Amino acid sequence: MASLSSGSSRENKAGFWKKNSSVPGSIKPVYGAQHPPPQSNINMPSGRQIKKDEKAKHNKKDAFHEFENKTSDAWDDGDDDLIQMANLKLSLKDVHTSAKVVLDNHSKKANSLQKQQLEDNAASNNKGLNSPQSYNSNHHHPHHYHGGPGLGVRLNSGGYQPPKMTSIRYVTNTAPDREATKIDKFKALFAEPSLDLSDLRQLCWSGIPKAVRPTAWKILSGYLPTAADRRQETLERKRKEYFGYIDQYYETRYQDLHEETFRQIHIDIPRMNPLIPIFQQLVVQDIFERILYIWAIRHPASGYVQGINDLVTPFFVVFLSEYIENDIEVENCDLTELPQSTRDLIEADSFWCMSKLLDGIQDNYTFAQPGIQMKVNALRELIKRIDAPLFHHLERQGVEFLQFSFRWMNNLLMREIPLRCTIRLWDTYQSEINGFADFHLYVCAAFLKRFSEDALREQDFQGILMLLQNLPTLHWKDKEISELLAEAYKLKYMFADAPRHLLLKS
Amino acid sequence: MGTKDDEYDYLFKVVLIGDSGVGKSNLLSRFTRNEFNLESKSTIGVEFATRSIQVDGKTIKAQIWDTAGQERYRAITSAYYRGAVGALLVYDIAKHLTYENVERWLRELRDHADQNIVIMLVGNKSDLRHLRAVPTDEARNFAERNNLSFIETSALDSTNVESAFHNILTEIYKIVSQKQIRDSPDDDNSPSSNVQTITVAPTDLKGQSKKQCCS
């Protein structure tokens, strides 16, 4: 109940935010001492060492509270099925059908509400709030209505473009008022002198509204400190540091020692997102090459490994969204329309957040990729326990887990789901301690289990492998990710908090 | 069992190997789906596709494993060689380095694959005539010295892609059918055991069949 009262005081403190809550890019830059990197307190089924005090914190009771807290947010989002999924053994298919009806109605209602609100705003809202860097105008553009001002100039400005299937755009089904309330909560939290990271994690677990995602990610990843007054200073220092590396190292890319690294990066960048226009822009490709090259030569134990390039994309897209018109599709934005200084900010922030991510999974990319081998084995053990029919089917047909799940681990499922879903998934990964390593495993297990029936229908090796390497997720949106996360959370709750449960019987 | 796909006389596992960016994935997609992407995503781990062809009135199903080219992956991808009876070792005719690395790939096969595996050297991107960095004769001579079949292909304009796969599958078929190893895939539906039952030819026979396969 203490949390309730502190919550409401936060609301009061943050009253001034509310006026501006619908304006994107208005996030105050943030400042401070480096927050210590999050410590692991989740145990891999493979029996990682647990610190005693960490363990004590995570006894059953706490775990339950944590679970309750996290899922209670689901009510805010209207994801009622999330809670059901976590508690009951419902067939996903059944939930799908009924949820689809509800969500369809809901989103129709939400869209009409949102349109209404946007029109109202456009009429009333023209007061200030352009921060020097944030380049967004105060005009609101309901999606697809007209080309309009702002940065997000469409590459093909010839008029209406139908949305693409590969759209990055973050799609919410929540009503605007709920979304606004959630945004207010975030802004209140950001404004606290010393932000409680567990509060932020709890708020972010069930998805972060687009408007506050860039700041939330920077804090969650450990890039920005929890102390509000030190964030701006940190940003400036880290950005300077990054461009110091560029000055110092980037010219070494053609030297014998590093030639191979740069050659590989240079081969991979142009082909990383062939269907998304923004990634065909040379200026964007150059940014990715610099980020990856600098990271690679500063981490010689792994260096650049194919797949790491994908991991920059969500950061880049999210941080770019901070500087462009709310309703312009990031994938069609022309980066050369942004001032160099803004592009530099996006580049440096993407570099540091990607570095933080990779710090947690570096053994995925060192020689022989032990992190991946370990996770593939853990996935196998987990499936053996939670989906015996599927496990035996795969065994009988000679399908090895490495053959399909190597890529799941190496690219964090980014090759398996649309980019917008990855972004949503990362909201949660960054809210979990060691999310990209430990929680990812449970997500993979839930992911495989979800296609269990389809795999069981395939009667031979080639059928199964073709299915598992080309899973039908093109249409996936937040709803599917929420279901996946609920299932993954259930698995984590069952196994990670009781690692011996898995170890002894496997 | 139920699908048409399962009706085949032989199932051969073939791996595609070679440096990153030489066009392995496009050779695979051109052969199995008649598709080509100028910018296709890098392969992570292994990707997999099949296609059946007819040789001597027999249906041969090729199970083709497309592997990632980057060095770092080799520790893991070497596991994919198990049971392979053929390998297409691909380089880019416009990038000499990818040709120089062929020797390393051959060592890789010697270390991890069956010693009787049939190997074909494939110079891809033959459409890039103006950028050619590896003369055809040089590569052909190298192939002969090393007992490899040789062909130049273009996944982009389709040149020789069919031939490359047909030649290597035919070559494997000849070796296997002459050996008359037990060849009834219906007995055992597991592909890994199928491919492992096929023992590829003694060396004398192998050398003989190599010559006829060069184009």
XYZ file of C-alpha atoms in Angstrom:
721
model
C 0.000 0.000 0.000
C 3.009 2.205 0.507
C 3.539 2.013 -3.170
C 0.057 3.325 -3.777
C 0.631 6.482 -1.803
C 4.037 7.116 -3.274
C 2.466 6.611 -6.643
C -0.075 9.294 -6.059
C 2.479 11.741 -4.719
C 4.402 11.176 -7.887
C 1.320 12.057 -9.840
C 1.091 15.320 -7.949
C 4.708 16.172 -8.380
C 4.455 15.588 -12.035
C 1.438 17.725 -12.589
C 3.205 20.010 -14.978
C 4.022 17.168 -17.313
C 0.459 16.534 -18.039
C -0.026 19.597 -20.177
C 2.637 18.386 -22.477
C 2.015 14.739 -22.306
C 0.921 14.416 -25.886
C 4.036 16.051 -27.265
C 6.743 13.621 -28.229
C 10.412 14.341 -27.904
C 9.838 16.555 -24.927
C 11.804 14.367 -22.615
C 14.112 16.360 -20.432
C 17.646 15.237 -20.811
C 18.853 13.327 -17.808
C 21.968 13.288 -15.644
C 24.156 11.478 -13.136
C 26.499 8.968 -11.624
C 26.825 5.681 -13.344
C 24.381 3.264 -11.892
C 26.055 -0.010 -11.019
C 25.248 -2.627 -13.623
C 22.379 -4.862 -12.564
C 23.422 -8.006 -10.776
C 22.070 -11.356 -11.684
C 19.636 -12.860 -9.320
C 18.017 -15.221 -11.695
C 19.371 -18.679 -11.878
C 19.864 -20.542 -15.030
C 18.595 -24.082 -14.991
C 22.141 -25.087 -15.703
C 22.882 -24.262 -12.134
C 24.609 -20.929 -11.990
C 26.023 -19.764 -8.717
C 23.511 -17.879 -6.616
C 24.582 -15.373 -4.064
C 23.074 -16.103 -0.735
C 21.619 -12.687 -0.069
C 20.248 -12.517 -3.584
C 18.609 -15.806 -3.052
C 17.067 -14.699 0.190
C 15.534 -11.744 -1.545
C 13.992 -14.033 -4.026
C 12.194 -16.459 -1.885
C 8.819 -17.654 -2.945
C 6.944 -14.912 -1.230
C 8.886 -12.160 -2.901
C 8.660 -13.870 -6.196
C 4.936 -13.980 -5.825
C 4.767 -10.300 -4.998
C 6.977 -9.513 -7.897
C 4.763 -11.558 -10.124
C 1.674 -9.899 -8.774
C 3.155 -6.456 -9.227
C 4.255 -7.113 -12.738
C 1.056 -8.628 -13.890
C -1.042 -6.022 -12.153
C 0.171 -3.646 -14.811
C -1.486 -5.837 -17.322
C -4.806 -4.466 -16.150
C -3.675 -0.986 -17.075
C -3.024 -2.191 -20.545
C -6.230 -4.017 -20.938
C -4.241 -7.202 -21.501
C -6.566 -9.189 -19.336
C -5.571 -12.376 -21.008
C -2.039 -11.895 -19.730
C -3.046 -12.754 -16.237
C -5.181 -15.621 -17.271
C -2.382 -16.978 -19.362
C -0.018 -16.908 -16.457
C -2.351 -18.617 -14.060
C -4.488 -20.964 -16.009
C -3.587 -23.552 -18.502
C -5.563 -22.116 -21.339
C -4.993 -23.006 -24.910
C -3.420 -20.068 -26.709
C -5.681 -20.716 -29.639
C -8.820 -20.186 -27.561
C -7.452 -17.025 -26.088
C -6.517 -15.836 -29.544
C -9.939 -16.151 -30.964
C -11.730 -14.369 -28.195
C -8.973 -11.813 -27.702
C -9.033 -10.941 -31.357
C -12.700 -10.066 -31.233
C -12.233 -7.959 -28.131
C -9.128 -6.242 -29.406
C -10.604 -5.517 -32.793
C -13.552 -3.784 -31.214
C -11.300 -2.111 -28.758
C -8.871 -0.796 -31.324
C -11.702 0.509 -33.478
C -12.943 2.410 -30.498
C -9.451 3.527 -29.566
C -8.695 4.718 -33.071
C -11.772 6.843 -33.267
C -11.011 8.266 -29.835
C -7.443 8.954 -30.794
C -8.444 10.661 -33.998
C -10.827 12.819 -32.077
C -8.150 13.697 -29.582
C -5.601 14.478 -32.219
C -7.982 16.819 -33.924
C -8.709 18.525 -30.629
C -5.024 18.872 -29.949
C -4.256 20.254 -33.335
C -6.809 22.945 -32.720
C -5.656 23.907 -29.252
C -2.042 23.010 -29.019
C 0.533 25.391 -30.271
C 2.408 26.394 -27.216
C 6.166 26.097 -27.108
C 8.070 23.126 -25.952
C 10.476 22.772 -28.764
C 13.657 21.746 -27.112
C 16.573 22.729 -29.306
C 17.338 19.194 -30.366
C 13.959 17.743 -30.445
C 13.038 18.983 -33.856
C 9.438 17.879 -33.706
C 6.734 20.305 -34.501
C 3.619 20.598 -32.484
C 1.433 19.711 -35.359
C -0.071 16.352 -35.047
C -0.327 14.146 -37.979
C -2.775 11.420 -37.844
C -1.072 8.695 -39.678
C -1.170 8.817 -43.465
C -3.181 11.965 -43.647
C -0.674 14.237 -45.302
C 3.026 14.690 -45.783
C 3.268 17.572 -43.373
C 6.179 19.278 -41.696
C 8.652 17.721 -39.348
C 11.509 15.425 -39.972
C 9.863 12.301 -41.049
C 9.863 13.130 -44.703
C 8.660 10.173 -46.642
C 11.159 8.946 -49.159
C 8.413 8.676 -51.693
C 6.441 11.756 -50.995
C 4.058 11.051 -53.826
C 1.139 10.716 -51.470
C -0.504 8.042 -49.448
C 1.493 4.921 -48.806
C -0.205 1.866 -47.443
C 1.404 0.519 -44.298
C 3.938 -2.168 -44.929
C 3.894 -5.579 -43.395
C 7.395 -5.053 -42.098
C 6.344 -1.894 -40.337
C 8.379 -0.958 -37.314
C 5.613 1.242 -36.063
C 4.669 0.459 -32.547
C 1.014 -0.438 -32.493
C -0.952 -0.052 -29.318
C -4.408 -1.231 -28.659
C -4.745 0.741 -25.502
C -7.102 3.640 -25.257
C -5.402 7.037 -25.430
C -6.354 8.033 -21.886
C -4.799 4.904 -20.466
C -1.707 5.465 -22.545
C -1.532 9.075 -21.332
C -1.833 7.960 -17.720
C 0.975 5.536 -18.200
C 3.131 8.162 -19.862
C 2.499 10.452 -16.902
C 3.657 7.734 -14.556
C 6.870 7.421 -16.508
C 7.501 11.106 -16.592
C 6.920 11.368 -12.875
C 9.391 8.588 -12.314
C 12.005 10.157 -14.577
C 11.631 13.397 -12.657
C 12.356 11.822 -9.294
C 15.733 12.928 -7.944
C 16.805 9.346 -7.470
C 14.766 6.922 -9.440
C 14.099 3.491 -8.009
C 15.179 1.093 -10.703
C 12.826 -1.616 -9.550
C 9.904 0.797 -9.864
C 10.947 1.541 -13.396
C 11.393 -2.120 -14.244
C 7.978 -2.876 -12.891
C 6.433 -0.123 -14.959
C 8.276 -1.155 -18.113
C 7.747 -4.879 -17.933
C 4.359 -4.823 -19.612
C 5.440 -2.469 -22.374
C 6.676 1.106 -22.614
C 4.712 3.824 -24.408
C 6.534 5.040 -27.486
C 6.888 8.596 -26.215
C 8.915 7.647 -23.149
C 10.674 4.580 -24.486
C 13.967 6.263 -25.460
C 14.586 7.584 -21.948
C 13.267 4.438 -20.294
C 15.610 2.256 -22.337
C 18.597 4.457 -21.604
C 17.990 4.162 -17.875
C 17.050 0.472 -17.888
C 20.156 -0.460 -19.829
C 22.346 1.237 -17.259
C 23.532 3.843 -19.745
C 21.879 6.684 -17.872
C 22.072 6.995 -14.093
C 19.086 6.847 -11.809
C 19.933 10.243 -10.354
C 17.981 12.693 -12.456
C 20.341 15.614 -12.039
C 23.295 13.667 -13.360
C 21.781 12.363 -16.549
C 22.546 15.289 -18.842
C 26.135 15.358 -17.683
C 26.446 11.625 -18.293
C 24.962 11.899 -21.755
C 27.380 14.624 -22.702
C 30.363 12.797 -21.270
C 29.502 9.472 -22.917
C 28.782 11.057 -26.265
C 32.130 12.790 -26.159
C 33.800 9.565 -25.162
C 32.264 7.706 -28.103
C 33.384 10.266 -30.632
C 36.791 10.180 -28.997
C 36.928 6.469 -29.871
C 35.934 7.276 -33.431
C 38.759 9.768 -33.727
C 41.181 7.372 -32.145
C 40.248 4.063 -33.767
C 38.090 4.389 -36.816
C 41.006 5.091 -39.124
C 42.531 1.736 -38.182
C 39.855 -0.145 -40.074
C 42.018 -0.712 -43.131
C 45.065 -1.845 -41.188
C 46.052 -5.503 -41.504
C 45.063 -6.308 -37.961
C 41.511 -5.039 -38.303
C 40.906 -5.317 -42.016
C 39.010 -8.591 -41.721
C 36.726 -7.229 -39.010
C 35.800 -4.212 -41.051
C 35.421 -6.232 -44.229
C 32.871 -8.492 -42.547
C 30.934 -5.543 -41.126
C 30.998 -3.857 -44.497
C 29.563 -6.969 -46.165
C 26.798 -7.366 -43.605
C 25.472 -3.843 -43.163
C 23.958 -3.218 -46.602
C 22.042 -6.491 -46.439
C 20.749 -6.360 -42.882
C 17.237 -5.031 -43.463
C 16.787 -5.209 -47.218
C 13.076 -4.405 -47.080
C 13.235 -1.311 -44.884
C 14.053 1.863 -46.849
C 15.861 3.704 -44.072
C 18.542 1.029 -43.876
C 19.361 1.523 -47.535
C 20.547 5.055 -46.831
C 24.315 5.346 -46.905
C 24.364 7.733 -43.976
C 22.561 5.117 -41.866
C 24.862 2.335 -43.026
C 27.875 4.454 -42.096
C 26.494 4.926 -38.598
C 26.076 1.180 -38.157
C 29.549 0.486 -39.489
C 31.141 2.907 -37.066
C 29.188 1.582 -34.085
C 30.013 -2.026 -34.861
C 33.639 -1.437 -35.732
C 34.349 0.508 -32.576
C 32.591 -2.081 -30.457
C 34.423 -4.938 -32.173
C 37.944 -3.641 -31.737
C 37.261 -2.718 -28.139
C 36.067 -6.263 -27.458
C 38.749 -8.456 -29.002
C 37.605 -11.590 -27.167
C 34.594 -11.773 -29.395
C 35.122 -9.181 -32.086
C 32.396 -8.701 -34.618
C 30.197 -11.739 -35.101
C 27.435 -11.814 -37.707
C 24.169 -11.153 -35.969
C 25.527 -8.509 -33.614
C 24.663 -6.013 -36.343
C 20.969 -6.811 -35.882
C 21.209 -5.873 -32.219
C 21.932 -2.235 -33.002
C 18.726 -1.822 -34.968
C 16.144 -1.588 -32.150
C 18.217 1.003 -30.298
C 18.757 3.011 -33.435
C 15.094 2.965 -34.367
C 13.895 3.820 -30.866
C 16.399 6.618 -30.352
C 15.661 8.013 -33.790
C 11.963 8.088 -32.960
C 12.793 10.643 -30.299
C 13.590 13.171 -32.988
C 10.936 12.604 -35.564
C 7.287 13.317 -35.872
C 5.228 11.008 -33.759
C 3.228 9.473 -36.537
C 5.806 9.300 -39.258
C 7.071 5.827 -39.903
C 10.663 5.523 -38.848
C 11.403 3.144 -41.680
C 10.615 5.797 -44.264
C 12.361 8.697 -42.622
C 15.227 10.384 -44.459
C 18.103 10.708 -42.039
C 19.837 13.405 -44.026
C 16.989 15.687 -43.021
C 18.277 15.562 -39.462
C 21.078 17.894 -38.422
C 24.463 16.243 -37.994
C 24.438 16.961 -34.268
C 21.206 15.020 -33.829
C 22.488 12.089 -35.864
C 25.554 12.049 -33.645
C 23.412 11.819 -30.533
C 21.467 8.879 -31.929
C 24.692 7.165 -32.941
C 26.418 7.571 -29.588
C 23.373 6.535 -27.582
C 22.864 3.472 -29.780
C 26.507 2.515 -29.336
C 26.405 2.679 -25.563
C 23.109 0.895 -25.116
C 24.182 -1.840 -27.497
C 27.423 -2.142 -25.532
C 25.474 -2.551 -22.300
C 23.344 -5.246 -23.889
C 26.361 -7.119 -25.227
C 28.123 -6.952 -21.862
C 25.403 -9.293 -20.616
C 25.692 -11.830 -23.436
C 29.285 -11.637 -24.529
C 29.837 -15.373 -24.151
C 27.377 -15.788 -27.014
C 30.058 -14.439 -29.324
C 33.408 -15.540 -27.979
C 35.261 -18.498 -29.477
C 33.002 -21.532 -30.034
C 30.114 -19.420 -28.754
C 29.770 -21.180 -25.385
C 26.886 -18.955 -24.259
C 24.810 -20.078 -27.194
C 25.701 -23.742 -26.818
C 24.747 -23.584 -23.170
C 21.440 -21.873 -23.920
C 20.571 -24.254 -26.721
C 21.126 -27.150 -24.322
C 19.090 -25.439 -21.636
C 16.270 -24.903 -24.124
C 16.376 -28.578 -24.980
C 16.139 -29.555 -21.319
C 13.323 -27.123 -20.754
C 11.265 -28.403 -23.686
C 11.855 -31.948 -22.527
C 10.173 -30.966 -19.272
C 7.349 -28.782 -20.526
C 6.449 -30.310 -23.875
C 7.403 -33.971 -23.940
C 5.383 -34.855 -27.078
C 7.178 -32.171 -29.088
C 10.530 -33.131 -27.631
C 10.103 -36.768 -28.617
C 8.791 -35.833 -32.034
C 11.931 -33.783 -32.688
C 14.124 -36.589 -31.369
C 12.418 -39.214 -33.506
C 12.859 -37.145 -36.654
C 16.479 -36.380 -35.909
C 15.942 -32.654 -35.498
C 18.575 -31.138 -33.266
C 17.882 -28.001 -31.280
C 21.049 -26.400 -32.583
C 19.673 -26.582 -36.111
C 16.855 -24.160 -35.467
C 17.532 -22.402 -32.173
C 21.096 -21.320 -32.814
C 19.750 -18.332 -34.685
C 17.182 -17.656 -31.952
C 20.009 -17.242 -29.477
C 22.530 -15.574 -31.753
C 20.091 -12.901 -32.939
C 17.801 -12.805 -29.897
C 14.794 -13.906 -31.986
C 15.155 -10.824 -34.173
C 15.191 -12.944 -37.318
C 12.023 -14.723 -36.235
C 9.663 -11.833 -35.448
C 8.944 -8.384 -36.930
C 11.047 -5.494 -35.669
C 8.122 -3.819 -33.894
C 7.727 -7.008 -31.851
C 11.419 -7.084 -30.999
C 11.125 -3.564 -29.669
C 8.211 -4.567 -27.466
C 10.084 -7.683 -26.373
C 13.069 -5.599 -25.368
C 10.912 -3.461 -23.096
C 10.551 -6.568 -21.004
C 14.071 -7.939 -21.493
C 15.456 -4.697 -20.150
C 13.046 -4.832 -17.227
C 14.288 -8.267 -16.249
C 17.645 -8.708 -14.609
C 19.844 -10.394 -17.199
C 16.847 -10.383 -19.499
C 18.800 -10.831 -22.727
C 20.529 -13.904 -21.360
C 18.282 -15.648 -18.852
C 14.753 -14.520 -19.548
C 15.369 -14.882 -23.271
C 15.725 -18.602 -22.724
C 12.217 -18.830 -21.302
C 10.879 -16.705 -24.120
C 12.467 -19.103 -26.596
C 10.865 -22.030 -24.817
C 7.469 -20.334 -24.886
C 8.048 -19.473 -28.537
C 8.773 -23.048 -29.512
C 5.912 -24.365 -27.426
C 3.565 -21.994 -29.170
C 4.266 -23.735 -32.476
C 4.191 -27.170 -30.938
C 1.026 -28.269 -32.702
C 2.296 -27.102 -36.058
C 5.552 -28.958 -35.551
C 3.717 -32.116 -34.492
C 1.721 -31.971 -37.705
C 4.927 -32.064 -39.735
C 5.746 -35.665 -40.339
C 9.375 -35.556 -41.331
C 12.690 -33.896 -40.690
C 12.556 -31.470 -43.603
C 9.006 -30.413 -42.823
C 9.817 -29.668 -39.213
C 13.005 -27.797 -39.979
C 11.438 -25.757 -42.768
C 8.658 -24.783 -40.373
C 10.952 -23.901 -37.491
C 13.215 -21.828 -39.703
C 10.317 -19.921 -41.245
C 7.732 -19.489 -38.520
C 4.589 -17.581 -39.499
C 5.013 -14.456 -37.369
C 4.830 -11.747 -40.018
C 1.492 -10.482 -38.727
C 2.552 -10.516 -35.073
C 1.813 -7.505 -32.924
C 2.013 -6.628 -29.228
C -0.719 -9.051 -28.345
C 1.274 -12.079 -29.447
C 4.340 -10.785 -27.614
C 2.327 -10.223 -24.430
C 1.079 -13.788 -24.561
C 4.567 -15.062 -25.184
C 5.918 -13.071 -22.252
C 3.200 -14.283 -19.923
C 4.025 -17.853 -20.806
C 7.749 -17.182 -20.435
C 7.172 -15.618 -17.047
C 5.270 -18.665 -15.949
C 8.161 -20.876 -17.009
C 10.691 -18.691 -15.272
C 8.587 -18.774 -12.139
C 8.439 -22.556 -12.308
C 12.052 -23.265 -13.143
C 14.407 -20.395 -12.465
C 13.308 -19.991 -8.891
C 13.737 -23.701 -8.393
C 16.734 -24.638 -10.518
C 17.111 -28.015 -8.852
C 13.679 -28.891 -10.055
C 15.041 -28.833 -13.543
C 18.486 -30.179 -12.835
C 17.691 -33.230 -10.748
C 15.201 -34.775 -13.055
C 16.765 -33.985 -16.378
C 5.112 -40.105 -44.652
C 1.852 -38.709 -45.950
C 3.159 -36.028 -48.274
C 4.444 -36.302 -51.818
C 7.722 -34.884 -50.651
C 8.570 -38.152 -49.053
C 8.503 -40.125 -52.238
C 12.106 -40.386 -53.191
C 14.612 -43.082 -53.949
C 17.615 -41.387 -52.477
C 18.117 -38.623 -49.987
C 21.457 -36.835 -50.190
C 22.669 -34.263 -47.759
C 24.748 -31.549 -49.384
C 26.387 -28.602 -47.629
C 27.097 -25.175 -49.084
C 30.301 -23.688 -47.706
C 32.614 -20.813 -48.493
C 33.408 -17.285 -47.400
C 30.816 -14.787 -46.308
C 29.124 -12.913 -49.126
C 30.017 -15.248 -52.018
C 26.377 -16.032 -52.732
C 25.729 -19.381 -51.068
C 22.210 -18.483 -49.961
C 21.302 -17.209 -53.391
C 22.563 -20.396 -55.033
C 20.299 -22.293 -52.678
C 17.263 -20.086 -53.257
C 17.836 -20.084 -57.022
C 17.984 -23.869 -57.078
C 15.155 -24.645 -54.660
C 12.735 -21.756 -55.249
C 14.060 -20.023 -58.381
C 14.488 -16.846 -56.368
C 17.312 -14.337 -56.126
C 17.736 -11.388 -53.746
C 20.409 -8.847 -54.465
C 20.569 -8.065 -50.748
C 19.697 -11.191 -48.823
C 20.294 -11.280 -45.102
C 23.415 -12.948 -43.827
C 22.919 -16.574 -42.885
C 23.079 -17.254 -39.173
C 24.028 -20.781 -38.193
C 22.501 -22.948 -40.872
C 19.538 -22.673 -43.209
C 17.935 -25.518 -44.891
C 16.003 -26.328 -48.051
C 15.233 -29.325 -50.230
C 14.508 -30.100 -53.842
C 14.030 -33.327 -55.706
C 15.457 -34.069 -59.139
C 15.348 -37.058 -61.465
C 18.464 -38.998 -62.374
C 18.255 -42.242 -64.363
C 14.554 -42.427 -63.621
C 15.227 -42.260 -59.898
C 14.008 -39.483 -57.644
C 16.827 -37.922 -55.747
C 15.973 -35.615 -52.946
C 18.657 -33.095 -52.121
C 18.691 -31.835 -48.579
C 20.807 -28.725 -48.830
C 22.367 -27.050 -45.821
C 23.408 -23.484 -46.293
C 25.966 -22.472 -43.688
C 27.185 -19.141 -42.363
C 30.469 -18.049 -43.866
C 32.057 -16.193 -41.007
C 35.050 -17.789 -39.344
C 33.579 -17.477 -35.849
C 30.782 -19.841 -36.704
C 32.993 -22.692 -37.801
C 33.349 -24.179 -34.367
C 29.620 -24.776 -34.370
C 28.859 -25.212 -38.043
C 31.317 -28.060 -38.348
C 28.620 -30.101 -36.618
C 26.506 -29.568 -39.698
C 28.887 -31.556 -41.881
C 27.914 -34.792 -40.199
C 26.268 -37.093 -42.678
C 26.908 -34.863 -45.679
C 27.750 -36.743 -48.870
C 28.398 -33.660 -50.973
C 29.777 -30.164 -50.563
C 29.580 -27.143 -52.841
C 32.597 -25.016 -51.971
C 31.732 -21.562 -53.239
C 33.933 -18.539 -53.920
C 33.256 -15.221 -55.624
C 35.026 -14.859 -58.998
C 35.210 -11.107 -58.378
C 36.888 -11.388 -54.964
C 40.247 -13.078 -55.012
C 40.418 -13.430 -51.245
C 37.404 -15.734 -51.268
C 39.284 -17.952 -53.731
C 42.438 -17.926 -51.649
C 40.407 -19.144 -48.701
C 39.267 -22.243 -50.601
C 42.248 -24.131 -49.189
C 41.123 -23.368 -45.669
C 37.680 -24.650 -46.450
C 39.133 -27.846 -47.862
C 41.066 -28.362 -44.649
C 37.865 -27.740 -42.759
C 36.130 -30.489 -44.744
C 39.014 -32.882 -44.256
C 38.827 -32.297 -40.514
C 35.092 -32.523 -40.021
C 33.389 -34.230 -42.950
C 33.333 -37.808 -44.189
C 36.578 -38.514 -46.020
C 34.690 -39.654 -49.117
C 32.535 -36.556 -49.402
C 32.121 -35.373 -53.019
C 33.341 -31.799 -53.368
C 32.571 -29.357 -56.147
C 34.373 -26.031 -56.439
C 31.924 -23.334 -57.503
C 33.014 -19.928 -58.821
C 29.880 -17.836 -58.331
C 28.922 -14.394 -59.684
C 30.091 -15.224 -63.215
C 27.857 -12.385 -64.395
C 30.416 -9.915 -63.002
C 32.648 -10.323 -66.072
C 34.166 -6.869 -65.863
C 35.156 -7.440 -62.235
C 36.617 -10.897 -62.626
C 39.562 -11.433 -60.287
C 39.934 -15.223 -60.549
C 40.678 -16.596 -64.030
C 38.606 -19.647 -64.925
C 41.666 -21.686 -65.951
C 43.428 -21.058 -62.697
C 40.462 -22.291 -60.703
C 39.932 -25.271 -62.995
C 43.562 -26.309 -62.646
C 43.360 -25.978 -58.917
C 40.242 -28.144 -58.886
C 41.908 -30.841 -60.993
C 44.959 -30.919 -58.776
C 42.744 -31.416 -55.767
C 40.352 -33.911 -57.318
C 37.401 -31.565 -57.186
C 34.722 -30.988 -59.769
C 34.543 -27.429 -60.992
C 31.914 -25.103 -62.384
C 31.250 -21.378 -62.647
C 27.755 -20.146 -61.858
C 25.672 -17.027 -61.559
C 22.833 -17.183 -59.087
C 21.802 -13.762 -60.384
C 21.242 -14.748 -64.026
C 20.773 -18.467 -63.276
C 23.730 -19.596 -65.375
C 24.808 -23.131 -64.476
C 22.990 -23.223 -61.145
C 20.905 -26.205 -62.193
C 23.967 -27.875 -63.677
C 26.019 -27.415 -60.537
C 23.473 -29.175 -58.360
C 22.613 -31.758 -61.007
C 26.246 -32.620 -61.551
C 27.095 -33.108 -57.921
C 23.915 -35.054 -57.185
C 24.471 -37.249 -60.237
C 28.022 -37.863 -59.181
C 26.932 -38.894 -55.707
C 24.179 -41.037 -57.168
C 26.611 -42.901 -59.405
C 28.918 -43.629 -56.548
C 26.098 -44.754 -54.317
C 24.225 -46.853 -56.883
C 27.415 -48.629 -57.898
C 28.075 -49.479 -54.318
C 24.557 -50.824 -53.931
C 24.445 -49.897 -50.320
C 21.065 -50.459 -48.787
C 19.006 -47.717 -50.254
C 15.488 -47.967 -48.959
C 14.662 -44.749 -47.196
C 11.164 -46.052 -46.462
C 12.554 -48.424 -43.880
C 13.737 -45.656 -41.761
C 12.255 -42.234 -41.977
C 14.941 -40.491 -40.032
C 17.005 -38.427 -42.420
C 20.094 -38.477 -40.352
C 20.214 -42.218 -40.386
C 19.372 -42.258 -44.079
C 22.258 -40.147 -45.056
C 24.592 -41.917 -42.756
C 23.891 -45.287 -44.340
C 25.277 -44.042 -47.621
C 28.935 -44.741 -47.717
C 30.575 -42.763 -50.406
C 32.781 -44.553 -52.879
C 36.321 -45.780 -52.596
C 39.003 -43.402 -53.729
C 39.782 -44.932 -57.147
C 36.184 -44.653 -58.242
C 35.974 -41.134 -56.911
C 38.910 -39.888 -58.937
C 37.425 -41.428 -62.048
C 34.057 -39.807 -61.735
C 35.501 -36.404 -60.919
C 36.806 -35.817 -64.417
C 33.538 -36.206 -66.215
C 31.848 -33.706 -63.980
C 33.710 -30.561 -64.854
C 31.899 -28.251 -67.182
